[in-house]
Short mmCIF file of C-alpha atoms and ligand atoms in Angstrom, two decimals:
data_model
loop_
_atom_site.label_atom_id
_atom_site.label_comp_id
_atom_site.label_asym_id
_atom_site.label_seq_id
_atom_site.Cartn_x
_atom_site.Cartn_y
_atom_site.Cartn_z
CA UNK A 5 19.32 -8.54 -0.14
CA UNK A 6 15.94 -9.56 -1.64
CA UNK A 7 16.19 -10.49 -5.33
CA UNK A 8 15.18 -7.28 -7.11
CA UNK A 9 12.15 -7.59 -9.37
CA UNK A 10 12.05 -3.83 -9.84
CA UNK A 11 14.77 -1.29 -9.62
CA UNK A 12 14.89 -0.16 -6.00
CA UNK A 13 17.86 2.18 -5.41
CA UNK A 14 20.22 0.96 -2.69
CA UNK A 15 19.76 4.24 -0.81
CA UNK A 16 17.35 7.21 -0.71
CA UNK A 17 17.87 10.43 1.21
CA UNK A 18 15.60 13.03 2.76
CA UNK A 19 14.00 15.62 0.46
CA UNK A 20 14.36 19.14 1.82
CA UNK A 21 13.98 22.44 0.01
CA UNK A 22 14.00 20.80 -3.39
CA UNK A 23 17.10 18.65 -2.76
CA UNK A 24 17.56 14.97 -1.98
CA UNK A 25 20.15 14.92 0.78
CA UNK A 26 21.78 12.77 3.46
CA UNK A 27 20.75 13.11 7.06
CA UNK A 28 22.80 15.73 8.91
CA UNK A 29 24.13 13.03 11.23
CA UNK A 30 24.83 10.73 8.26
CA UNK A 31 22.71 7.91 9.71
CA UNK A 32 20.80 5.33 7.68
CA UNK A 33 17.91 2.93 8.35
CA UNK A 34 17.58 -0.45 6.63
CA UNK A 35 14.18 -1.24 5.12
CA UNK A 36 13.29 -4.88 5.79
CA UNK A 37 11.02 -7.13 3.72
CA UNK A 38 8.75 -8.84 6.30
CA UNK A 39 8.29 -11.87 4.04
CA UNK A 40 12.01 -12.63 3.81
CA UNK A 41 13.48 -10.68 6.75
CA UNK A 42 16.08 -9.32 4.34
CA UNK A 43 17.07 -5.69 3.74
CA UNK A 44 15.63 -4.16 0.56
CA UNK A 45 17.53 -0.86 0.73
CA UNK A 46 18.52 1.92 3.12
CA UNK A 47 17.11 5.39 3.72
CA UNK A 48 18.41 8.45 5.56
CA UNK A 49 17.91 8.51 9.33
CA UNK A 50 17.31 12.17 10.01
CA UNK A 51 16.69 13.97 13.26
CA UNK A 52 16.03 17.34 14.76
CA UNK A 53 18.38 19.36 12.51
CA UNK A 54 16.95 17.84 9.35
CA UNK A 55 13.44 18.55 10.52
CA UNK A 56 14.30 22.16 11.43
CA UNK A 57 15.76 22.73 7.97
CA UNK A 58 12.65 21.23 6.39
CA UNK A 59 10.36 23.45 8.48
CA UNK A 60 12.33 26.55 7.43
CA UNK A 61 12.03 25.50 3.80
CA UNK A 62 8.29 25.00 4.17
CA UNK A 63 7.93 28.44 5.72
CA UNK A 64 9.90 30.08 2.93
CA UNK A 65 7.83 28.34 0.26
CA UNK A 66 4.43 29.07 1.69
CA UNK A 67 3.79 32.72 0.66
CA UNK A 68 4.19 31.99 -3.05
CA UNK A 69 2.33 28.67 -2.84
CA UNK A 70 -0.68 30.11 -1.05
CA UNK A 71 -0.82 33.03 -3.50
CA UNK A 72 -1.29 30.65 -6.41
CA UNK A 73 -4.91 30.01 -7.25
CA UNK A 74 -6.53 26.73 -6.22
CA UNK A 75 -6.78 25.99 -9.96
CA UNK A 76 -3.02 26.37 -10.44
CA UNK A 77 -2.25 24.19 -7.45
CA UNK A 78 -4.79 21.62 -8.65
CA UNK A 79 -2.98 21.25 -11.99
CA UNK A 80 0.18 20.14 -10.19
CA UNK A 81 -1.62 17.80 -7.80
CA UNK A 82 -3.67 16.20 -10.56
CA UNK A 83 -0.53 15.66 -12.61
CA UNK A 84 1.00 13.93 -9.56
CA UNK A 85 -2.13 11.75 -9.31
CA UNK A 86 -1.75 10.74 -12.97
CA UNK A 87 1.90 9.84 -12.44
CA UNK A 88 1.09 7.75 -9.36
CA UNK A 89 -1.60 5.89 -11.32
CA UNK A 90 0.66 5.27 -14.27
CA UNK A 91 3.25 3.63 -11.97
CA UNK A 92 0.76 1.65 -9.89
CA UNK A 93 2.26 -1.76 -10.63
CA UNK A 94 5.81 -0.79 -9.67
CA UNK A 95 4.72 1.14 -6.60
CA UNK A 96 2.51 -1.75 -5.50
CA UNK A 97 5.47 -4.13 -5.67
CA UNK A 98 7.59 -1.80 -3.58
CA UNK A 99 4.80 -1.42 -1.03
CA UNK A 100 4.39 -5.17 -0.77
CA UNK A 101 8.14 -5.58 -0.28
CA UNK A 102 8.34 -3.05 2.55
CA UNK A 103 4.98 -3.73 4.23
CA UNK A 104 4.00 -7.30 3.39
CA UNK A 105 0.42 -6.94 2.11
CA UNK A 106 -0.52 -8.85 -1.06
CA UNK A 107 -0.08 -7.10 -4.41
CA UNK A 108 -3.80 -6.47 -5.12
CA UNK A 109 -4.14 -4.70 -1.75
CA UNK A 110 -1.00 -2.65 -2.42
CA UNK A 111 -2.25 -1.74 -5.87
CA UNK A 112 -5.59 -0.71 -4.40
CA UNK A 113 -3.79 1.55 -1.95
CA UNK A 114 -1.72 3.17 -4.70
CA UNK A 115 -4.88 3.88 -6.71
CA UNK A 116 -6.60 5.26 -3.62
CA UNK A 117 -3.61 7.57 -3.13
CA UNK A 118 -3.98 8.90 -6.67
CA UNK A 119 -7.73 9.39 -6.12
CA UNK A 120 -7.00 11.31 -2.94
CA UNK A 121 -4.68 13.77 -4.69
CA UNK A 122 -7.16 14.23 -7.50
CA UNK A 123 -10.17 14.65 -5.25
CA UNK A 124 -8.57 17.26 -2.98
CA UNK A 125 -7.15 19.12 -5.98
CA UNK A 126 -10.75 19.54 -7.15
CA UNK A 127 -12.28 20.10 -3.72
CA UNK A 128 -9.95 23.01 -2.91
CA UNK A 129 -11.56 24.92 -5.80
CA UNK A 130 -14.68 24.87 -3.61
CA UNK A 131 -13.16 26.19 -0.36
CA UNK A 132 -16.04 28.65 -0.24
CA UNK A 133 -16.49 31.46 2.24
CA UNK A 134 -19.77 33.06 3.22
CA UNK A 135 -21.56 36.41 3.20
CA UNK A 136 -23.61 36.75 6.39
CA UNK A 137 -26.53 39.22 6.58
CA UNK A 138 -25.79 42.23 8.77
CA UNK A 139 -27.86 43.26 11.78
CA UNK A 140 -26.43 46.79 11.93
CA UNK A 141 -26.92 49.19 9.02
CA UNK A 142 -23.70 50.08 7.18
CA UNK A 143 -21.89 46.86 8.11
CA UNK A 144 -21.16 43.85 5.92
CA UNK A 145 -19.93 40.49 7.17
CA UNK A 146 -17.78 38.09 5.22
CA UNK A 147 -16.15 34.77 6.08
CA UNK A 148 -13.08 33.69 4.13
CA UNK A 149 -10.86 30.61 4.42
CA UNK A 150 -7.16 30.85 5.14
CA UNK A 151 -4.56 28.06 4.89
CA UNK A 152 -3.47 27.05 8.37
CA UNK A 153 0.28 27.27 7.70
CA UNK A 154 3.14 24.80 7.78
CA UNK A 155 1.82 21.29 8.49
CA UNK A 156 3.71 18.37 10.05
CA UNK A 157 2.43 15.05 8.69
CA UNK A 158 3.28 11.84 10.56
CA UNK A 159 1.97 8.50 9.29
CA UNK A 160 2.06 4.80 10.14
CA UNK A 161 3.30 1.71 8.31
CA UNK A 162 0.02 -0.14 7.71
CA UNK A 163 -1.11 2.09 4.81
CA UNK A 164 2.16 3.89 4.13
CA UNK A 165 1.00 5.76 1.03
CA UNK A 166 -2.74 6.39 1.34
CA UNK A 167 -2.68 7.72 4.89
CA UNK A 168 0.02 10.28 4.12
CA UNK A 169 -1.96 11.32 1.04
CA UNK A 170 -4.97 12.10 3.25
CA UNK A 171 -2.84 14.77 4.93
CA UNK A 172 -0.47 16.01 2.24
CA UNK A 173 -3.06 16.32 -0.55
CA UNK A 174 -5.58 18.57 1.26
CA UNK A 175 -2.83 20.59 2.93
CA UNK A 176 -1.13 21.36 -0.40
CA UNK A 177 -4.42 21.84 -2.22
CA UNK A 178 -5.54 24.69 0.04
CA UNK A 179 -2.14 26.41 0.11
CA UNK A 180 -0.34 24.98 3.14
CA UNK A 181 3.18 23.60 2.93
CA UNK A 182 4.26 20.32 4.48
CA UNK A 183 6.98 18.43 6.33
CA UNK A 184 6.19 14.71 6.22
CA UNK A 185 7.62 11.85 8.24
CA UNK A 186 6.83 8.24 7.26
CA UNK A 187 7.00 5.25 9.61
CA UNK A 188 10.60 4.03 9.75
CA UNK A 189 9.69 0.55 8.50
CA UNK A 190 7.90 1.77 5.33
CA UNK A 191 9.47 4.90 3.85
CA UNK A 192 9.55 3.81 0.18
CA UNK A 193 5.86 4.38 -0.52
CA UNK A 194 6.07 8.00 0.57
CA UNK A 195 9.31 8.50 -1.35
CA UNK A 196 7.42 7.35 -4.45
CA UNK A 197 4.71 9.96 -3.83
CA UNK A 198 7.39 12.63 -3.50
CA UNK A 199 8.98 11.55 -6.79
CA UNK A 200 5.62 12.14 -8.48
CA UNK A 201 4.99 15.49 -6.80
CA UNK A 202 8.42 16.70 -7.88
CA UNK A 203 7.96 15.48 -11.44
CA UNK A 204 4.54 17.14 -11.52
CA UNK A 205 6.21 20.49 -10.85
CA UNK A 206 5.69 21.11 -7.13
CA UNK A 207 7.86 24.14 -6.27
CA UNK A 208 10.78 23.55 -3.93
CA UNK A 209 10.05 23.69 -0.23
CA UNK A 210 6.30 23.06 -0.57
CA UNK A 211 6.62 19.44 0.49
CA UNK A 212 9.59 18.11 2.43
CA UNK A 213 10.34 14.56 3.49
CA UNK A 214 12.24 13.77 6.66
CA UNK A 215 12.83 10.14 7.64
CA UNK A 216 14.38 9.06 10.90
CA UNK A 217 13.94 9.38 14.64
CA UNK A 218 10.28 9.82 15.56
CA UNK A 219 11.01 11.48 18.89
CA UNK A 220 13.47 13.99 17.37
CA UNK A 221 11.38 14.84 14.32
CA UNK A 222 8.11 15.16 16.24
CA UNK A 223 9.98 16.98 19.03
CA UNK A 224 11.04 19.64 16.54
CA UNK A 225 7.57 19.81 14.99
CA UNK A 226 6.08 20.41 18.43
CA UNK A 227 8.68 22.89 19.68
CA UNK A 228 9.01 24.92 16.51
CA UNK A 229 6.36 27.66 16.38
CA UNK A 230 6.52 27.76 12.56
CA UNK A 231 4.59 24.49 12.45
CA UNK A 232 0.95 25.45 12.88
CA UNK A 233 -0.58 22.01 12.66
CA UNK A 234 0.38 18.39 13.18
CA UNK A 235 -1.63 15.73 11.45
CA UNK A 236 -0.89 12.32 12.92
CA UNK A 237 -2.07 8.80 12.21
CA UNK A 238 -0.87 6.15 14.63
CA UNK A 239 -1.40 4.77 18.10
CA UNK A 240 -3.59 6.39 20.72
CA UNK A 241 -0.65 6.59 23.17
CA UNK A 242 1.49 8.63 20.78
CA UNK A 243 -1.55 10.73 19.84
CA UNK A 244 -1.96 11.67 23.49
CA UNK A 245 1.72 12.58 23.78
CA UNK A 246 1.39 14.86 20.76
CA UNK A 247 -1.74 16.46 22.20
CA UNK A 248 0.13 17.31 25.41
CA UNK A 249 3.12 18.62 23.45
CA UNK A 250 0.97 20.74 21.14
CA UNK A 251 -0.47 22.80 23.97
CA UNK A 252 2.41 25.27 24.33
CA UNK A 253 1.94 26.75 20.88
CA UNK A 254 -1.77 25.87 20.64
CA UNK A 255 -0.97 23.87 17.51
CA UNK A 256 -3.89 22.51 15.57
CA UNK A 257 -4.12 18.74 15.58
CA UNK A 258 -5.73 16.06 13.51
CA UNK A 259 -5.39 12.72 15.27
CA UNK A 260 -6.34 9.43 13.59
CA UNK A 261 -5.71 6.87 16.31
CA UNK A 262 -6.46 3.32 17.34
CA UNK A 263 -9.73 1.47 17.01
CA UNK A 264 -11.46 -1.67 18.26
CA UNK A 265 -14.37 -2.03 15.89
CA UNK A 266 -17.43 -4.08 16.88
CA UNK A 267 -19.09 -6.18 14.17
CA UNK A 268 -22.75 -6.83 14.97
CA UNK A 269 -24.74 -9.50 13.15
CA UNK A 270 -28.50 -9.36 13.73
CA UNK A 271 -30.81 -12.39 13.45
CA UNK A 272 -32.28 -11.54 10.04
CA UNK A 273 -28.82 -11.45 8.41
CA UNK A 274 -27.62 -14.37 6.29
CA UNK A 275 -24.94 -15.89 8.56
CA UNK A 276 -23.14 -17.51 5.66
CA UNK A 277 -22.83 -14.38 3.52
CA UNK A 278 -21.91 -12.19 6.48
CA UNK A 279 -19.37 -14.68 7.86
CA UNK A 280 -17.54 -14.62 4.53
CA UNK A 281 -17.60 -10.80 4.50
CA UNK A 282 -16.38 -10.84 8.11
CA UNK A 283 -13.39 -13.03 7.29
CA UNK A 284 -12.50 -10.86 4.32
CA UNK A 285 -12.73 -7.68 6.41
CA UNK A 286 -10.96 -9.14 9.42
CA UNK A 287 -7.92 -10.71 7.79
CA UNK A 288 -7.26 -8.00 5.19
CA UNK A 289 -3.71 -6.74 5.84
CA UNK A 290 -3.56 -9.30 8.69
CA UNK A 291 -6.01 -7.28 10.77
CA UNK A 292 -3.43 -4.47 10.84
CA UNK A 293 -6.05 -1.93 9.83
CA UNK A 294 -7.34 0.78 12.17
CA UNK A 295 -10.94 0.11 11.10
CA UNK A 296 -10.49 -3.66 11.10
CA UNK A 297 -13.45 -5.39 12.75
CA UNK A 298 -12.03 -6.84 15.95
CA UNK A 299 -14.95 -7.84 18.21
CA UNK A 300 -17.62 -10.00 16.55
CA UNK A 301 -21.01 -10.09 18.28
CA UNK A 302 -23.43 -12.45 16.55
CA UNK A 303 -27.07 -13.02 17.52
CA UNK A 304 -27.28 -16.32 19.44
CA UNK A 305 -29.77 -17.86 16.98
CA UNK A 306 -27.33 -17.72 14.04
CA UNK A 307 -23.99 -17.83 15.88
CA UNK A 308 -23.24 -21.53 15.29
CA UNK A 309 -23.67 -21.24 11.51
CA UNK A 310 -21.67 -17.98 11.44
CA UNK A 311 -18.79 -19.59 13.37
CA UNK A 312 -18.68 -22.70 11.16
CA UNK A 313 -18.58 -20.71 7.94
CA UNK A 314 -16.02 -18.25 9.31
CA UNK A 315 -13.71 -21.07 10.40
CA UNK A 316 -13.95 -22.78 7.02
CA UNK A 317 -13.33 -19.49 5.19
CA UNK A 318 -10.32 -18.62 7.38
CA UNK A 319 -8.79 -22.04 6.73
CA UNK A 320 -9.13 -21.49 2.98
CA UNK A 321 -7.07 -18.27 3.01
CA UNK A 322 -3.80 -18.65 1.11
CA UNK A 323 -0.79 -17.31 3.01
CA UNK A 324 2.46 -16.42 1.31
CA UNK A 325 4.83 -13.76 0.09
CA UNK A 326 2.62 -10.87 -1.04
CA UNK A 327 4.49 -10.78 -4.37
CA UNK A 328 3.06 -14.20 -5.26
CA UNK A 329 -0.16 -13.62 -7.23
CA UNK A 330 -1.84 -16.54 -5.40
CA UNK A 331 -1.33 -14.95 -1.98
CA UNK A 332 -4.33 -13.63 -0.07
CA UNK A 333 -2.59 -13.00 3.27
CA UNK A 334 1.01 -11.81 3.56
CA UNK A 335 3.27 -11.70 6.61
CA UNK A 336 2.67 -9.43 9.58
CA UNK A 337 4.76 -6.32 9.24
CA UNK A 338 7.36 -7.02 11.93
CA UNK A 339 8.53 -9.62 14.40
CA UNK A 340 7.28 -7.73 17.44
CA UNK A 341 3.75 -7.58 15.99
CA UNK A 342 3.81 -11.34 15.50
CA UNK A 343 5.06 -11.93 19.04
CA UNK A 344 2.34 -9.64 20.43
CA UNK A 345 -0.25 -11.72 18.59
CA UNK A 346 1.11 -14.95 20.07
CA UNK A 347 0.77 -13.34 23.53
CA UNK A 348 -2.80 -12.13 22.84
CA UNK A 349 -3.96 -15.61 21.87
CA UNK A 350 -2.19 -17.18 24.87
CA UNK A 351 -3.81 -14.64 27.19
CA UNK A 352 -7.29 -15.44 25.85
CA UNK A 353 -6.91 -19.25 25.95
CA UNK A 354 -5.36 -19.13 29.44
CA UNK A 355 -8.53 -17.33 30.57
CA UNK A 356 -10.82 -19.98 29.06
CA UNK A 357 -11.33 -18.92 25.42
CA UNK A 358 -11.71 -21.74 22.89
CA UNK A 359 -9.43 -21.77 19.84
CA UNK A 360 -11.41 -22.68 16.69
CA UNK A 361 -8.62 -22.32 14.14
CA UNK A 362 -5.08 -20.95 13.82
CA UNK A 363 -3.44 -19.75 17.00
CA UNK A 364 0.23 -19.33 16.25
CA UNK A 365 3.10 -18.50 13.94
CA UNK A 366 2.96 -20.56 10.74
CA UNK A 367 5.23 -23.57 10.80
CA UNK A 368 8.87 -22.83 10.07
CA UNK A 369 9.02 -25.80 7.71
CA UNK A 370 6.52 -23.98 5.48
CA UNK A 371 7.77 -20.46 6.17
CA UNK A 372 11.39 -20.62 7.37
CA UNK A 373 11.56 -16.82 7.13
CA UNK A 374 9.03 -14.03 7.51
CA UNK A 375 6.46 -13.07 10.09
CA UNK A 376 3.60 -15.34 9.04
CA UNK A 377 0.77 -15.85 11.50
CA UNK A 378 -2.15 -18.24 11.07
CA UNK A 379 -5.57 -16.56 10.70
CA UNK A 380 -7.04 -17.22 14.12
CA UNK A 381 -10.60 -17.53 15.42
CA UNK A 382 -11.50 -17.64 19.11
CA UNK A 383 -14.81 -18.07 20.90
CA UNK A 384 -16.13 -18.28 24.48
CA UNK A 385 -13.95 -15.36 25.51
CA UNK A 386 -14.14 -13.86 28.99
CA UNK A 387 -14.69 -10.08 29.16
CA UNK A 388 -11.19 -9.53 30.54
CA UNK A 389 -9.36 -11.14 27.60
CA UNK A 390 -6.78 -8.61 26.40
CA UNK A 391 -7.91 -9.11 22.81
CA UNK A 392 -11.27 -7.60 23.80
CA UNK A 393 -10.03 -4.74 25.98
CA UNK A 394 -7.05 -3.45 23.95
CA UNK A 395 -6.71 -2.80 20.24
CA UNK A 396 -5.37 -6.11 18.86
CA UNK A 397 -4.11 -4.99 15.40
CA UNK A 398 -3.70 -8.66 14.56
CA UNK A 399 -5.22 -11.53 12.54
CA UNK A 400 -7.39 -12.67 15.43
CA UNK A 401 -11.19 -12.91 15.23
CA UNK A 402 -12.99 -13.24 18.58
CA UNK A 403 -16.63 -14.34 18.20
CA UNK A 404 -19.18 -13.69 20.96
CA UNK A 405 -22.99 -13.76 21.08
CA UNK A 406 -25.80 -11.40 22.08
CA UNK A 407 -29.56 -11.69 22.60
CA UNK A 408 -31.12 -8.23 22.25
CA UNK A 409 -30.49 -5.10 20.21
CA UNK A 410 -29.90 -3.06 23.37
CA UNK A 411 -27.33 -5.57 24.57
CA UNK A 412 -25.55 -5.45 21.20
CA UNK A 413 -25.27 -1.65 21.32
CA UNK A 414 -24.00 -1.73 24.90
CA UNK A 415 -21.37 -4.37 24.10
CA UNK A 416 -20.27 -2.46 21.02
CA UNK A 417 -19.81 0.79 22.95
CA UNK A 418 -18.02 -0.83 25.89
CA UNK A 419 -14.57 0.42 24.83
CA UNK A 420 -12.49 3.57 25.03
CA UNK A 421 -12.22 3.51 21.23
CA UNK A 422 -14.78 4.81 18.75
CA UNK A 423 -13.35 4.62 15.25
CA UNK A 424 -15.39 2.18 13.16
CA UNK A 425 -18.35 -0.13 13.80
CA UNK A 426 -20.17 -2.59 11.56
CA UNK A 427 -23.73 -3.84 11.63
CA UNK A 428 -25.46 -6.39 9.46
CA UNK A 429 -29.22 -6.34 9.14
CA UNK A 430 -31.80 -5.60 6.45
CA UNK A 431 -34.31 -4.53 9.09
CA UNK A 432 -34.22 -0.76 8.65
CA UNK A 433 -35.77 -0.05 12.05
CA UNK A 434 -33.13 -2.10 13.85
CA UNK A 435 -30.31 -0.79 11.67
CA UNK A 436 -31.27 2.84 12.10
CA UNK A 437 -31.56 2.51 15.88
CA UNK A 438 -28.18 0.76 16.08
CA UNK A 439 -26.43 3.23 13.75
CA UNK A 440 -27.69 6.08 15.93
CA UNK A 441 -26.69 4.29 19.15
CA UNK A 442 -23.15 3.34 18.17
CA UNK A 443 -20.30 5.53 19.43
CA UNK A 444 -18.13 5.38 16.32
CA UNK A 445 -17.10 7.86 13.67
CA UNK A 446 -17.42 5.40 10.76
CA UNK A 447 -20.26 2.91 10.45
CA UNK A 448 -20.46 0.16 7.86
CA UNK A 449 -24.10 -1.00 7.63
CA UNK A 450 -24.04 -4.14 5.50
CA UNK A 451 -20.71 -2.74 4.27
CA UNK A 452 -17.44 -4.29 5.50
CA UNK A 453 -15.26 -1.73 3.63
CA UNK A 454 -16.81 1.72 4.19
CA UNK A 455 -13.82 4.07 3.68
CA UNK A 456 -13.89 6.20 0.53
CA UNK A 457 -12.19 9.45 -0.40
CA UNK A 458 -15.29 11.67 -0.55
CA UNK A 459 -16.66 10.71 2.89
CA UNK A 460 -15.36 11.80 6.31
CA UNK A 461 -13.07 9.36 8.14
CA UNK A 462 -12.17 9.59 11.83
CA UNK A 463 -12.99 8.57 15.33
CA UNK A 464 -14.92 9.39 18.48
CA UNK A 465 -13.66 8.95 22.06
CA UNK A 466 -9.96 7.93 22.23
CA UNK A 467 -9.83 7.12 18.53
CA UNK A 468 -8.92 10.65 17.66
CA UNK A 469 -9.76 14.20 16.87
CA UNK A 470 -11.03 15.67 13.62
CA UNK A 471 -11.78 13.99 10.32
CA UNK A 472 -9.82 13.17 7.19
CA UNK A 473 -11.15 12.78 3.65
CA UNK A 474 -14.39 14.33 2.48
CA UNK A 475 -15.06 18.04 2.81
CA UNK A 476 -14.08 17.84 6.49
CA UNK A 477 -10.67 16.60 5.42
CA UNK A 478 -10.09 19.85 3.55
CA UNK A 479 -11.54 22.05 6.30
CA UNK A 480 -8.91 20.58 8.62
CA UNK A 481 -6.24 22.63 6.81
CA UNK A 482 -8.15 25.90 6.76
CA UNK A 483 -8.73 28.58 9.37
CA UNK A 484 -12.02 30.45 9.32
CA UNK A 485 -11.44 34.18 9.02
CA UNK A 486 -14.32 36.56 9.65
CA UNK A 487 -14.08 40.05 8.14
CA UNK A 488 -16.56 42.72 9.27
CA UNK A 489 -16.64 45.76 7.00
CA UNK A 490 -17.96 49.22 7.90
CA UNK A 491 -19.19 51.02 4.79
CA UNK A 492 -18.92 54.76 4.25
CA UNK A 493 -22.44 56.21 4.69
P1 LIG B 528 2.83 4.52 16.24
O1 LIG B 528 3.83 3.74 17.03
O2 LIG B 528 2.06 5.55 16.94
O3 LIG B 528 3.61 5.09 14.98
C1 LIG B 528 2.98 5.83 13.96
C2 LIG B 528 3.91 6.91 13.47
O4 LIG B 528 4.26 7.73 14.56
C3 LIG B 528 5.23 6.42 12.89
O5 LIG B 528 5.64 7.32 11.87
C4 LIG B 528 6.18 6.50 14.06
O6 LIG B 528 7.52 6.66 13.67
C5 LIG B 528 5.67 7.77 14.72
N1 LIG B 528 5.98 7.87 16.13
C6 LIG B 528 6.36 6.91 17.00
N2 LIG B 528 6.58 7.45 18.22
C7 LIG B 528 6.33 8.76 18.11
C8 LIG B 528 6.39 9.87 19.01
N3 LIG B 528 6.72 9.70 20.28
N4 LIG B 528 6.05 11.08 18.54
C9 LIG B 528 5.69 11.26 17.27
N5 LIG B 528 5.64 10.28 16.36
C10 LIG B 528 5.94 9.04 16.78
O7 LIG B 528 1.74 3.58 15.60
P2 LIG B 528 1.91 2.12 15.11
O8 LIG B 528 1.69 1.22 16.26
O9 LIG B 528 3.14 1.94 14.32
O10 LIG B 528 0.66 2.08 14.10
C11 LIG B 528 -0.48 1.41 14.38
C12 LIG B 528 -1.48 2.31 15.09
O11 LIG B 528 -1.94 3.29 14.19
C13 LIG B 528 -2.71 1.55 15.53
O12 LIG B 528 -3.09 1.98 16.80
C14 LIG B 528 -3.73 1.94 14.49
O13 LIG B 528 -5.07 1.81 14.89
C15 LIG B 528 -3.36 3.33 14.22
N6 LIG B 528 -3.91 3.76 12.94
C16 LIG B 528 -4.96 4.61 12.93
C17 LIG B 528 -5.55 4.98 11.73
C18 LIG B 528 -6.71 5.92 11.68
O14 LIG B 528 -7.00 6.43 10.61
N7 LIG B 528 -7.38 6.19 12.78
C19 LIG B 528 -5.04 4.48 10.53
C20 LIG B 528 -3.98 3.59 10.59
C21 LIG B 528 -3.40 3.25 11.79
P3 LIG B 528 8.58 5.44 13.71
O15 LIG B 528 8.07 4.43 12.75
O16 LIG B 528 9.85 6.07 13.27
O17 LIG B 528 8.62 4.94 15.13
#
């Protein structure tokens, strides 16, 4: 076991209908620290029966929860936000231990989670309807908003707390109830959110936590007609499976899927400043970020300078256990991810790409344990390099060049993904044209970190369906109900 620096219980169960309980089958999953490869603790490994029980509990809780006013629900959610904030240091440590990212990044995610609960608690007070002018005398038309129903929330491991909050907070705020399933590698962050919701006074059954088999839990969410919506963040392949499975009951879906973000640097940009921003954006969380820039297209006139500065900046990054305050880059989250990255780099170099820095697992003499991968920069890549055609989700930065604005837009859009895109220019005419031409749901224009709670987040093309955060992120949990009234003459 990893030496405990905070008190992590040896075992946590599922939370269903107001009770922490073992999985029906009694199974458990070990949570592994990717920096040490040691088990931190165990959690329940639930399945179909656990999920069914949770769905029933969510159904039973919903009538009373949706009858409460948005103001009453907001009090509970804002209290949960305060609790999360007040425990940020402890929760950040636990996140770093289960996921690997450095403490400041974990702390930032915990604070973002609190902001998300607070923001949706407030926003739900403004779930306005509409009065629409009538065209026939004696009629009146009204539009009201109705909570969608029981929501299944499935999240990934890369942002184990914030991405679940983007689903659970708006769903609860507007009067839905929830069954949530975290990624099996990173359940502790969501458990911590549940502890705060419970302490804040969330009535039993309103939010339920089921950890365990993804196929069984999602299978029950899809088959069970009580679940009216599934909100999923994860890979495009699983998103497509869920979309097929949701058809039978016409379940609503929010899908936040993979990305392959282009990063365009135009000739008026300062190559030194932008290269540093690029390295920061690229290697954050080891590139295991859905909106991570992953294809760098730099204007040919400034490409050499950009490359030199990027290589120097990547070599300066300090790798280590995320709990060490000096660490800037932690381990990748699991062994398979590290092995995939080795294969991606080998594929590119075997096809003629030039390796500028990094390229492999960090030496075992320096890191005998843990999934540490060297920040890697490649150039001269052929179009068919896997790192350019498939989402890499890895600390690999491929740098290419372009000559014209039209070419840059075409290269950027040459992918089945459309989540985020970045462009760097202070020429407003160029920037505006590019922002309009890019097929991406999120665009960072001179901004390498565009996501924020009050703005919509989501993808075009195969990057997903719907939007989270912002007003759209609340609308995703509401049905529009139109009421036409005939008045007595
Ligand atoms: P994943 O394999 O799709 O897993 C994500 C979640 O889905 C986990 O909770 C996983 O559970 C569960 N899952 C796995 N198989 C499932 C199935 N057949 N049915 C239902 N749920 C299933 O994704 P990942 O590879 O771990 O995560 C990285 C991906 O997420 C990347 O593609 C990334 O771009 C994407 N992502 C997108 C966004 C966004 O906002 N667009 C944000 C972050 C990440 P288990 O852990 O138990 O297998």
